[in-house]
Coordinates of C-alpha atoms in Angstrom, one line a residue:
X16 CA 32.3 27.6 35.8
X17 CA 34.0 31.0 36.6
X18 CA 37.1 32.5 35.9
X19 CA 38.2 35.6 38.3
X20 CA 39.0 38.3 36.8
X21 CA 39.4 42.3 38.1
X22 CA 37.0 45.1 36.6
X23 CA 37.3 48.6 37.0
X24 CA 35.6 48.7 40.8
X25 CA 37.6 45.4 41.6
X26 CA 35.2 43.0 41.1
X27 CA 35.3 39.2 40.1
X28 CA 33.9 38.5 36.2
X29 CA 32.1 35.3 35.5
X30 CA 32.0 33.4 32.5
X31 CA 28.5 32.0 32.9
X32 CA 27.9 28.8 30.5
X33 CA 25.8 25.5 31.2
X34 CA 28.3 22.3 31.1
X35 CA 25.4 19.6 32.4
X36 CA 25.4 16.7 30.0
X37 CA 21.8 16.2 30.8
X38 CA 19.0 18.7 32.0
X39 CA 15.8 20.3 30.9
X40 CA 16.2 23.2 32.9
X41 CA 19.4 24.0 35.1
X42 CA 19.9 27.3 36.8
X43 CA 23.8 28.9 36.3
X44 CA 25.6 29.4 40.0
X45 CA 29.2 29.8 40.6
X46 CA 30.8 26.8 40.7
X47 CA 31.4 25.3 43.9
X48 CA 27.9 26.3 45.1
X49 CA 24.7 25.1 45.3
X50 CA 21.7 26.0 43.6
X51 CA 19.6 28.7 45.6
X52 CA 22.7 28.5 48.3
X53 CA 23.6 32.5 48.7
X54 CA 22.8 35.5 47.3
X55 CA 26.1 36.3 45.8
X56 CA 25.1 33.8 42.5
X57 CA 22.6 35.8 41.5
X58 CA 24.8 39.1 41.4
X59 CA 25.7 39.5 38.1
X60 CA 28.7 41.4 36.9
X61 CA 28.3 44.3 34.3
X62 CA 30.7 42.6 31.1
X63 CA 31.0 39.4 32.1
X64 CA 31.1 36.2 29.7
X65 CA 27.7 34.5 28.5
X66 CA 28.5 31.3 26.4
X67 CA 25.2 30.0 25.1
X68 CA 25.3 26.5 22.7
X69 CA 23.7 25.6 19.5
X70 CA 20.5 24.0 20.9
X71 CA 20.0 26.0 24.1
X72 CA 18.3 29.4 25.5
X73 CA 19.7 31.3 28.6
X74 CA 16.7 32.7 30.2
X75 CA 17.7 36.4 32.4
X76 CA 15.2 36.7 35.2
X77 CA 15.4 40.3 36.8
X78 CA 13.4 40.5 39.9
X79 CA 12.4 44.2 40.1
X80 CA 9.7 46.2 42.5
X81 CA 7.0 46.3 39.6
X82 CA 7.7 42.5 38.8
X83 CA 10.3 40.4 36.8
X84 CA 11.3 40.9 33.6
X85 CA 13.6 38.6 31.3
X86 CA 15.9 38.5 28.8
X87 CA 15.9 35.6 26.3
X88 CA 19.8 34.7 24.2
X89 CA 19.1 31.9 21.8
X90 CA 22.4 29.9 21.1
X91 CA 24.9 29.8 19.6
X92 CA 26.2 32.9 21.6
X93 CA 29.4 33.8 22.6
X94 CA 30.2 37.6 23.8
X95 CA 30.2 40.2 27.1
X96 CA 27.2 41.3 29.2
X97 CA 26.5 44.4 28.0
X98 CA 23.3 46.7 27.5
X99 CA 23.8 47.0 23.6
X100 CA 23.1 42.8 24.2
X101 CA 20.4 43.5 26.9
X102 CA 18.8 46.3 26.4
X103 CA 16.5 45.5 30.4
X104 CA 20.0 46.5 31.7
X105 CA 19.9 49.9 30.7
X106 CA 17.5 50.6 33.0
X107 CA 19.2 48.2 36.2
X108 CA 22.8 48.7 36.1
X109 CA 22.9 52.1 38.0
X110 CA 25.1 54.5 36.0
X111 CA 26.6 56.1 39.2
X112 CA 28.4 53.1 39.5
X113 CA 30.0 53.6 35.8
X114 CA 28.3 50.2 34.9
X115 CA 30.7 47.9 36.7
X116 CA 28.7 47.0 39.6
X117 CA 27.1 43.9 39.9
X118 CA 23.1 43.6 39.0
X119 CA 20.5 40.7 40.3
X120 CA 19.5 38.5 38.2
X121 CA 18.6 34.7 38.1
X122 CA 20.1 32.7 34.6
X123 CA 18.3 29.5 33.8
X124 CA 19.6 27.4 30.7
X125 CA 16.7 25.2 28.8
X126 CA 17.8 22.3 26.7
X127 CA 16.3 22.6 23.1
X128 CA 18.0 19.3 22.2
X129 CA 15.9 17.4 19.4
X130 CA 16.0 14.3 21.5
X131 CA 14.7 13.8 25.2
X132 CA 13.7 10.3 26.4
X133 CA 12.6 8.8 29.4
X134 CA 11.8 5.4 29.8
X135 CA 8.0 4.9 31.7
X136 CA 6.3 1.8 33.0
X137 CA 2.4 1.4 33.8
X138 CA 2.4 -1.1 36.7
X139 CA -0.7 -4.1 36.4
X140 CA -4.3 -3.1 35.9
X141 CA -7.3 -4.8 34.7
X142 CA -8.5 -5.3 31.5
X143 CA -11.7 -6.3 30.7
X144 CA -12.6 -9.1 27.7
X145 CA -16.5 -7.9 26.9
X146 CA -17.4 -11.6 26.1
X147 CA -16.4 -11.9 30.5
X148 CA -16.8 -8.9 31.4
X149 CA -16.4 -10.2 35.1
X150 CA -13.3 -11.5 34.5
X151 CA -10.2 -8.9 34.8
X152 CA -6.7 -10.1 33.3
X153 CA -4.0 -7.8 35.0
X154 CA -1.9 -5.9 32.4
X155 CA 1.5 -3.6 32.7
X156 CA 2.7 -1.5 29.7
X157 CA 6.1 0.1 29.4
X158 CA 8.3 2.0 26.7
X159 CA 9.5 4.8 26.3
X160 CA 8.3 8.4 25.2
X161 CA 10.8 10.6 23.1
X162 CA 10.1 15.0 23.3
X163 CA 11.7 18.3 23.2
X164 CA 10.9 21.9 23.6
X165 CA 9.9 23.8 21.1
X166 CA 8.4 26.7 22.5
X167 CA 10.0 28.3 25.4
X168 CA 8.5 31.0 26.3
X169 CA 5.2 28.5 26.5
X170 CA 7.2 26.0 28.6
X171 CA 8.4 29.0 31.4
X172 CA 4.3 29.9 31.3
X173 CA 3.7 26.6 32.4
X174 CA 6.6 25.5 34.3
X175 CA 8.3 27.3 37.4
X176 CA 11.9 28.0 36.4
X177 CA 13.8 25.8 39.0
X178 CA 16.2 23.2 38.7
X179 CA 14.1 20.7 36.3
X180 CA 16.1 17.7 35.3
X181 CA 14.3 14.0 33.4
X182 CA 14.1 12.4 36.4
X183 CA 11.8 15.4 38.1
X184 CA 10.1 15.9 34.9
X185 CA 9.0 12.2 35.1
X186 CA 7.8 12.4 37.7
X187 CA 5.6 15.4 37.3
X188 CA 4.6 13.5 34.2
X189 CA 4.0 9.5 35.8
X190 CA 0.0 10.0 36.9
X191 CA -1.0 11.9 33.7
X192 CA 0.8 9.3 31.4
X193 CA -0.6 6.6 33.3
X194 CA -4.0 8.0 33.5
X195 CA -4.0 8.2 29.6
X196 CA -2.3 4.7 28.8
X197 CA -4.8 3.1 31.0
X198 CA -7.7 4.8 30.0
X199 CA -7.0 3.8 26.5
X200 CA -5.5 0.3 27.0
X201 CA -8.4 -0.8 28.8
X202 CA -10.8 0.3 26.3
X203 CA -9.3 -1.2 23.4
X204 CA -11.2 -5.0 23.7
X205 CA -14.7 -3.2 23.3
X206 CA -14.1 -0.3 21.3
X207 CA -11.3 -2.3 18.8
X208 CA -12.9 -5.5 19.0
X209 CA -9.6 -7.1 20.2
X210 CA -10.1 -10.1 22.4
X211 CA -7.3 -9.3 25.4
X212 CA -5.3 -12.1 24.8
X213 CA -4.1 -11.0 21.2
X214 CA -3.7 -7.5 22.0
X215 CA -0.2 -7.7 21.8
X216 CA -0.5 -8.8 17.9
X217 CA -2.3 -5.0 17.3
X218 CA 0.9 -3.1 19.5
X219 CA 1.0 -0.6 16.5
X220 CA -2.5 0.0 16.3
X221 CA -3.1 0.8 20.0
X222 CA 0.2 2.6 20.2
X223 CA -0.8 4.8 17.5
X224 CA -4.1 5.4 19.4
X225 CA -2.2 6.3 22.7
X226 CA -0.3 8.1 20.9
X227 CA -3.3 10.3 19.4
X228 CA -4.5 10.9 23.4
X229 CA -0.8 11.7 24.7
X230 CA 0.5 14.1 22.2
X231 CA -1.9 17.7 22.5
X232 CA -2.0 17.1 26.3
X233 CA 1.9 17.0 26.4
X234 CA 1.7 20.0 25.1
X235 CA -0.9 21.8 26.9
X236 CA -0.4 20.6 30.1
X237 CA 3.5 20.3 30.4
X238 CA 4.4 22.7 27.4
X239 CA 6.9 20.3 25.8
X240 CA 6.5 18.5 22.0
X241 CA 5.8 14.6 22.0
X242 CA 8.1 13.3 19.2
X243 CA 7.7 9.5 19.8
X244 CA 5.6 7.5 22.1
X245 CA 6.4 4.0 22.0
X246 CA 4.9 0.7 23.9
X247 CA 7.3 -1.8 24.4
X248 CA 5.5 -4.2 25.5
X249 CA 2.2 -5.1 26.5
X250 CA 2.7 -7.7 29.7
X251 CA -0.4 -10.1 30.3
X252 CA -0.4 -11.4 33.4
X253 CA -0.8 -15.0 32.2
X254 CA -0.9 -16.0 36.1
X255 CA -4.4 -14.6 36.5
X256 CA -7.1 -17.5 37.0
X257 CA -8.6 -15.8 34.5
X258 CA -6.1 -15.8 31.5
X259 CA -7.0 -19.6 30.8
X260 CA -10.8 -18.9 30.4
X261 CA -10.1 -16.1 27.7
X262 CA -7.3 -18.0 25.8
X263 CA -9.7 -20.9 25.7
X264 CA -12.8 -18.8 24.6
X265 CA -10.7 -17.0 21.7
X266 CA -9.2 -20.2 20.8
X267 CA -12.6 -21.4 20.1
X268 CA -13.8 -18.9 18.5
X269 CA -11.2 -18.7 16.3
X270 CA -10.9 -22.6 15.1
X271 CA -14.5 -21.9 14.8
X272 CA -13.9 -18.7 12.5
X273 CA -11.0 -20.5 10.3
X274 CA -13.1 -23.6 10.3
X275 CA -15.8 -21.5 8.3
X276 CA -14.0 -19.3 6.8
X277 CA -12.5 -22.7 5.2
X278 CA -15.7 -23.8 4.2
X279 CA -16.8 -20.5 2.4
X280 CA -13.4 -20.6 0.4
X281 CA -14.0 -24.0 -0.6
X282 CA -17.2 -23.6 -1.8
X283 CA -16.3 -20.3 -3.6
X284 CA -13.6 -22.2 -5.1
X285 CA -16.3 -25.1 -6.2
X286 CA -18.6 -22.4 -7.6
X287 CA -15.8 -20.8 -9.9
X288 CA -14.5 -24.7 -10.8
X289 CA -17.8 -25.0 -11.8
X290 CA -18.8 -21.5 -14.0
X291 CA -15.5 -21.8 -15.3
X292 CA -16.4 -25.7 -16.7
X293 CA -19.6 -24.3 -18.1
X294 CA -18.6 -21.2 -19.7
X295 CA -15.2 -23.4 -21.2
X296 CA -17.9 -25.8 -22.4
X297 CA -20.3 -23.4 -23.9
X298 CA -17.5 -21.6 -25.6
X299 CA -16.3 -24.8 -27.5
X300 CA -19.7 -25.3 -28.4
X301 CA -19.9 -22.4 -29.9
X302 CA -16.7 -22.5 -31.8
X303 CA -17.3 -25.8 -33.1
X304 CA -20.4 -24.5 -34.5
X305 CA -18.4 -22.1 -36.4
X306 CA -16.3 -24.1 -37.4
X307 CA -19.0 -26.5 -39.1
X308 CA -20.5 -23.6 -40.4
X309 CA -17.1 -22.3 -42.0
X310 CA -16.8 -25.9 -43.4
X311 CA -20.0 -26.0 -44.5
X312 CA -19.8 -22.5 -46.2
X313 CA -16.9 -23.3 -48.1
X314 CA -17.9 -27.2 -49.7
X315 CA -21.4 -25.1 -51.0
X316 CA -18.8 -22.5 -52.1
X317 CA -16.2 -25.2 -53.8
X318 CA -19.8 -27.0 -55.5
X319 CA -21.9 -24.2 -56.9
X320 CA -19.8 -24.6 -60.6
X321 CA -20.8 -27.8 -60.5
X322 CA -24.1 -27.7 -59.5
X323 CA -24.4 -24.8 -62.4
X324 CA -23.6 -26.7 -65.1
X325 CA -25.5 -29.8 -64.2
X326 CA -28.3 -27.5 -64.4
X327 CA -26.8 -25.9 -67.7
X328 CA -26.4 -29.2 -68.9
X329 CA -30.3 -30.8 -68.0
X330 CA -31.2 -27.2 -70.1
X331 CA -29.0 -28.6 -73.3
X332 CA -30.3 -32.3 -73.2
X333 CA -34.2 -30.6 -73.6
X334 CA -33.2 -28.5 -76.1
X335 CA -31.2 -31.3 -78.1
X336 CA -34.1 -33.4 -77.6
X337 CA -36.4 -30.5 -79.2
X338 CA -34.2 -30.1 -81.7
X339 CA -34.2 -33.8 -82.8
X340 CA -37.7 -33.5 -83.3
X341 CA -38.4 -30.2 -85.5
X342 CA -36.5 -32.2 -88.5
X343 CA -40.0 -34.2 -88.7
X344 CA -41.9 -31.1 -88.1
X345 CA -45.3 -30.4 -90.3
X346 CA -44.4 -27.0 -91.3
X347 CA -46.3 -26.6 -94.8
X348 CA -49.5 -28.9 -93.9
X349 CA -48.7 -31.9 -95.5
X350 CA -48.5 -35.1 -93.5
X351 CA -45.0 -37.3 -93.5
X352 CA -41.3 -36.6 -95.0
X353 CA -38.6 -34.4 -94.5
X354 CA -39.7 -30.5 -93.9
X355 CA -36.8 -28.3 -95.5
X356 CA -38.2 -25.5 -93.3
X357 CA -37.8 -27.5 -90.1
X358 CA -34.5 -28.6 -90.9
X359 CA -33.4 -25.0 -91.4
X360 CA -34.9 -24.2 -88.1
X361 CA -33.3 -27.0 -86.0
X362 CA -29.9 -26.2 -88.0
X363 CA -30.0 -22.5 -86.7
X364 CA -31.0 -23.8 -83.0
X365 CA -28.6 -26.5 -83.1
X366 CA -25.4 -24.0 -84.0
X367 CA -26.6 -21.8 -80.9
X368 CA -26.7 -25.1 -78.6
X369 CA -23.3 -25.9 -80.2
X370 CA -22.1 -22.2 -79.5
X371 CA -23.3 -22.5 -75.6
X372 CA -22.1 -26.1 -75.3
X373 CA -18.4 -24.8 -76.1
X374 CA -18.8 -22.3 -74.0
X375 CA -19.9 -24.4 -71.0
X376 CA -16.7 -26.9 -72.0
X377 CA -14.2 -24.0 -72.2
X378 CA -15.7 -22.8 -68.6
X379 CA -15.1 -26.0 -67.2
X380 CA -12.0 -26.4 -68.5
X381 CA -11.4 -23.1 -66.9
X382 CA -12.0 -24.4 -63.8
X383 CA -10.6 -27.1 -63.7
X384 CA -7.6 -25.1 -64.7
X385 CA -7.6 -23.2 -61.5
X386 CA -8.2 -26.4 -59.2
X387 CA -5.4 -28.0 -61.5
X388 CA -3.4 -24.6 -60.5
X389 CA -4.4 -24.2 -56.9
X390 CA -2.4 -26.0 -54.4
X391 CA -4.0 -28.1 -52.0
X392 CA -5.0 -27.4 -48.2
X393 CA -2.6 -27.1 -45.4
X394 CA -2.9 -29.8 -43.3
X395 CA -5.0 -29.1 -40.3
X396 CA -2.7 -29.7 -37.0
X397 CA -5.5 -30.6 -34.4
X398 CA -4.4 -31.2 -30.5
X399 CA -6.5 -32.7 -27.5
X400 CA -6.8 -30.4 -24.6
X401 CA -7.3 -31.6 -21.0
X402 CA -9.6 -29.3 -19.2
X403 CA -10.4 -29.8 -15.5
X404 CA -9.5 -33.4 -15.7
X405 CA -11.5 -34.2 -19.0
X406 CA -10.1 -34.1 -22.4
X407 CA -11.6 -31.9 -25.2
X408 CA -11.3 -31.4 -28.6
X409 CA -9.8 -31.9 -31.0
X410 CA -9.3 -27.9 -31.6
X411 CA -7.2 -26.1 -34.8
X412 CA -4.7 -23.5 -34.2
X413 CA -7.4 -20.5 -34.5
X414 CA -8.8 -22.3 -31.8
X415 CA -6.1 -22.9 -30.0
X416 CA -4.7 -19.4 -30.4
X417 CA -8.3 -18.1 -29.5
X418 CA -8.3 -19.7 -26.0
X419 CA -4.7 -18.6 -25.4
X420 CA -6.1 -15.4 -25.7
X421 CA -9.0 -16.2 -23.0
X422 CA -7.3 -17.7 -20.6
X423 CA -8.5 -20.7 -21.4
X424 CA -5.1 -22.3 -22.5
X425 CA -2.0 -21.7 -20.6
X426 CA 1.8 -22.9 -20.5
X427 CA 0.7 -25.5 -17.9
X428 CA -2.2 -26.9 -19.9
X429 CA -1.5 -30.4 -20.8
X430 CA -2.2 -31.2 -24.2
X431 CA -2.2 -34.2 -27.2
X432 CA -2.1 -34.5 -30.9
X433 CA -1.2 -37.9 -33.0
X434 CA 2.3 -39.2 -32.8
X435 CA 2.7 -37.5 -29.4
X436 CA 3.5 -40.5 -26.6
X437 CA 2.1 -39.1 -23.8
X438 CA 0.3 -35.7 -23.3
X439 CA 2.6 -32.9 -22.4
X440 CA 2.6 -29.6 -21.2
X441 CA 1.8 -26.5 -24.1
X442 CA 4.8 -24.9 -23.2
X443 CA 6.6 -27.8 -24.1
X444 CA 5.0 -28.5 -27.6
X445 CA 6.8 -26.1 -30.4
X446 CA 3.5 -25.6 -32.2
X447 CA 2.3 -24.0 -29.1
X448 CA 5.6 -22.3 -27.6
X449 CA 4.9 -19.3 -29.9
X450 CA 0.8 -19.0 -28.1
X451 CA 2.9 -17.4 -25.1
X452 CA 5.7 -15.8 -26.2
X453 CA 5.8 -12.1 -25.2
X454 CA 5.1 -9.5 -28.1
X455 CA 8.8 -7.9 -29.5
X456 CA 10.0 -4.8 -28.4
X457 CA 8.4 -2.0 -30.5
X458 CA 5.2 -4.4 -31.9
X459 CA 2.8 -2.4 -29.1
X460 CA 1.3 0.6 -31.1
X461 CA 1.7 3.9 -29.1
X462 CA -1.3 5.3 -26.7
X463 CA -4.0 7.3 -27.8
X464 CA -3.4 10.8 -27.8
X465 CA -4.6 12.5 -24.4
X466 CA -7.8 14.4 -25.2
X467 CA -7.5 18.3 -23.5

């Protein structure tokens, strides 16, 4: 765009700005011309307008004898031509001329946008199955690749600064992209172990590997940053005489796979079925043990007193029976009558006997005291369990609550006690409810203190 307007020699003034709604590059002419048309849009007045947007550069090219030098104005920028802006022009705008007359120079605008894309498609080429590697299945890939430009001054290195819109830079960029995207598509069957006719189930995985390939040669080759690369699709000719050999070959192979793969879970299943039935087994054999031995522990407990004074009492009857006897004892030497002496005797042993007798009476009376005193046994609630099909038990609530705690119970276990009608799940039994209930709020002690 320009606007006309007189300087001090009686020159035109341009407002040079970039209004292209897409571009990569574009170089600034006057409008109405064509790029690279005359020599007159390159002369550049002394104070004219330069209007540079956020998310552009304007590049100043000054062709001199020694070479060309530039001038770089990163947007946003909005002011006059002027050497305190460019300090190059200090040495070009000739001073005779009070610095209104006009100085060459070439202005290229390069889009900084974050987003560029161009769409791309990889026309048919064979990929090889290593299982036939004769047999080539014709393949396309297309998507679209997303970049911008991030370093400039690496970009103009590698890129003549012309005209350079998506369409040209797609094209400078169609043989490299397709060289990569085939290289790597075609090895992906023998170096991913992906049979040809499912590689569009691993898209991700070989777009990521593209991807990998694409994104330092973008850089180093063209100068611009690959955001994005994405595959669209990955077209299998299913024409190809050869698409029906591979689906049937992977089909195989993988009812094959599944069918053993089936076969290996199933037995692994069997296996744990089975260790789990043997270890639930051995366990109940060993509580039930412990339970005997609890029982047995505690009728020897509830017996010793009685066992004790049978004993004590066997002790007494000898004694009584000794004591009978030393009434008729010989004490003095002479043979028959009553012996005063022995009577004395048996009279003393007989108030000791009497003495320990009461004793053992008031024990026992004691005891019996306490059993009188000591309420009976709580009822033992004992419930059937059915375990892999078979029923077990009958278990106690320690048990029960034990294999609750293993596992070895659950909500869904069905279980059976007496006056039940039909066996039911635990959940469902009140007794049992409680096994599974959650612990309250607050009831989990707090965690160990972190050693430093």
């Amino acid at each position: 765009m320009v606007f006309f307007s007189r300087g001090k020699s009686g020159g035109m003034m341009n407002v040079i700005r970039c209004d292209e709604e897409s571009y990569i590059v574009w170089k600034w002419r006057p409008e109405g011309q064509d790029v690279n048309s005359t020599s007159r849009e390159n002369s550049i007045r002394y104070g004219s307008s330069l209007r540079v947007k956020d998310g552009e550069v304007a590049v100043f090219v000054y062709k001199q004898k020694d070479g060309a030098t530039q001038d770089f104005i990163v947007g946003p920028y909005d002011d006059t031509i002027k050497t305190a802006n460019f300090p190059v022009l200090s040495s070009i705008v000739g001073m005779a001329f009070g610095g209104n007359s006009p100085f060459q120079a070439e202005i290229y605008f390069i889009n900084l946008a974050g987003n560029n894309q161009l769409r791309f498609a990889v026309p048919y080429f064979d990929v090889f199955d290593p299982r036939l590697p004769d047999h080539g299945v014709p393949m396309a890939v297309r998507g679209t690749i997303t970049f911008n430009i991030t370093d400039y001054k690496g970009f103009i290195k590698l890129n003549r600064l012309i005209n350079f819109d998506h369409e040209q830079f797609n094209k400078q960029i169609k043989d490299a992209l397709a060289k990569y995207v085939k290289g790597v598509v075609m090895n992906v069957p023998q170096e991913m172990g992906i049979p040809v006719v499912q590689m569009e189930r691993q898209i991700l995985s070989i777009n990521e590997k593209v991807q990998g390939y694409l994104k330092p040669r973008f850089e180093e080759d063209f100068g611009v940053n690959l955001k994005g690369f994405d595959i669209g699709a990955l077209d299998i000719d299913k024409e190809s005489p050869y698409y029906d050999d591979l689906r049937k070959l992977t089909a195989g192979n993988t009812a094959k796979t599944l069918n053993a793969q089936t076969d290996i879970n199933i037995k692994n299943l069997e296996d744990t079925q089975r260790i789990n039935a043997q270890n639930m087994e051995e366990t109940l054999r060993i509580q039930r043990e412990e339970a005997q031995r609890a029982q047995r522990l505690q009728t020897e407990t509830n017996f010793m007193g009685a066992h004790a004074l049978d004993q004590q009492t066997n002790v007494l009857k000898t004694g009584a029976q000794s004591l009978g006897q030393m009434g008729t004892m010989d004490m003095g030497g002479h043979g028959g009558g009553m012996n005063p002496a022995g009577m004395m005797t048996g009279m003393m042993m007989g108030g000791a006997m009497g003495q320990q007798m009461a004793g053992m009476m008031q024990g026992m009376g004691q005891q019996m005291q306490n059993a009188m005193n000591t309420p009976p046994p709580m009822p033992q609630v004992a419930f059937h369990v059915s375990i892999n099909g078979s029923q077990a038990g009958p278990f106690n609530m320690q048990q029960l609550t034990q294999m609750a705690q293993n596992g070895q119970l659950t909500p869904q276990t069905y279980v059976w006690k007496q006056g039940m009608a039909n066996w039911d799940f635990a959940k469902n039994v009140p007794e049992l409810a409680g096994l599974f209930a959650p612990p309250p709020p607050g009831s989990m002690p707090p965690p160990p203190p972190t050693s430093m």
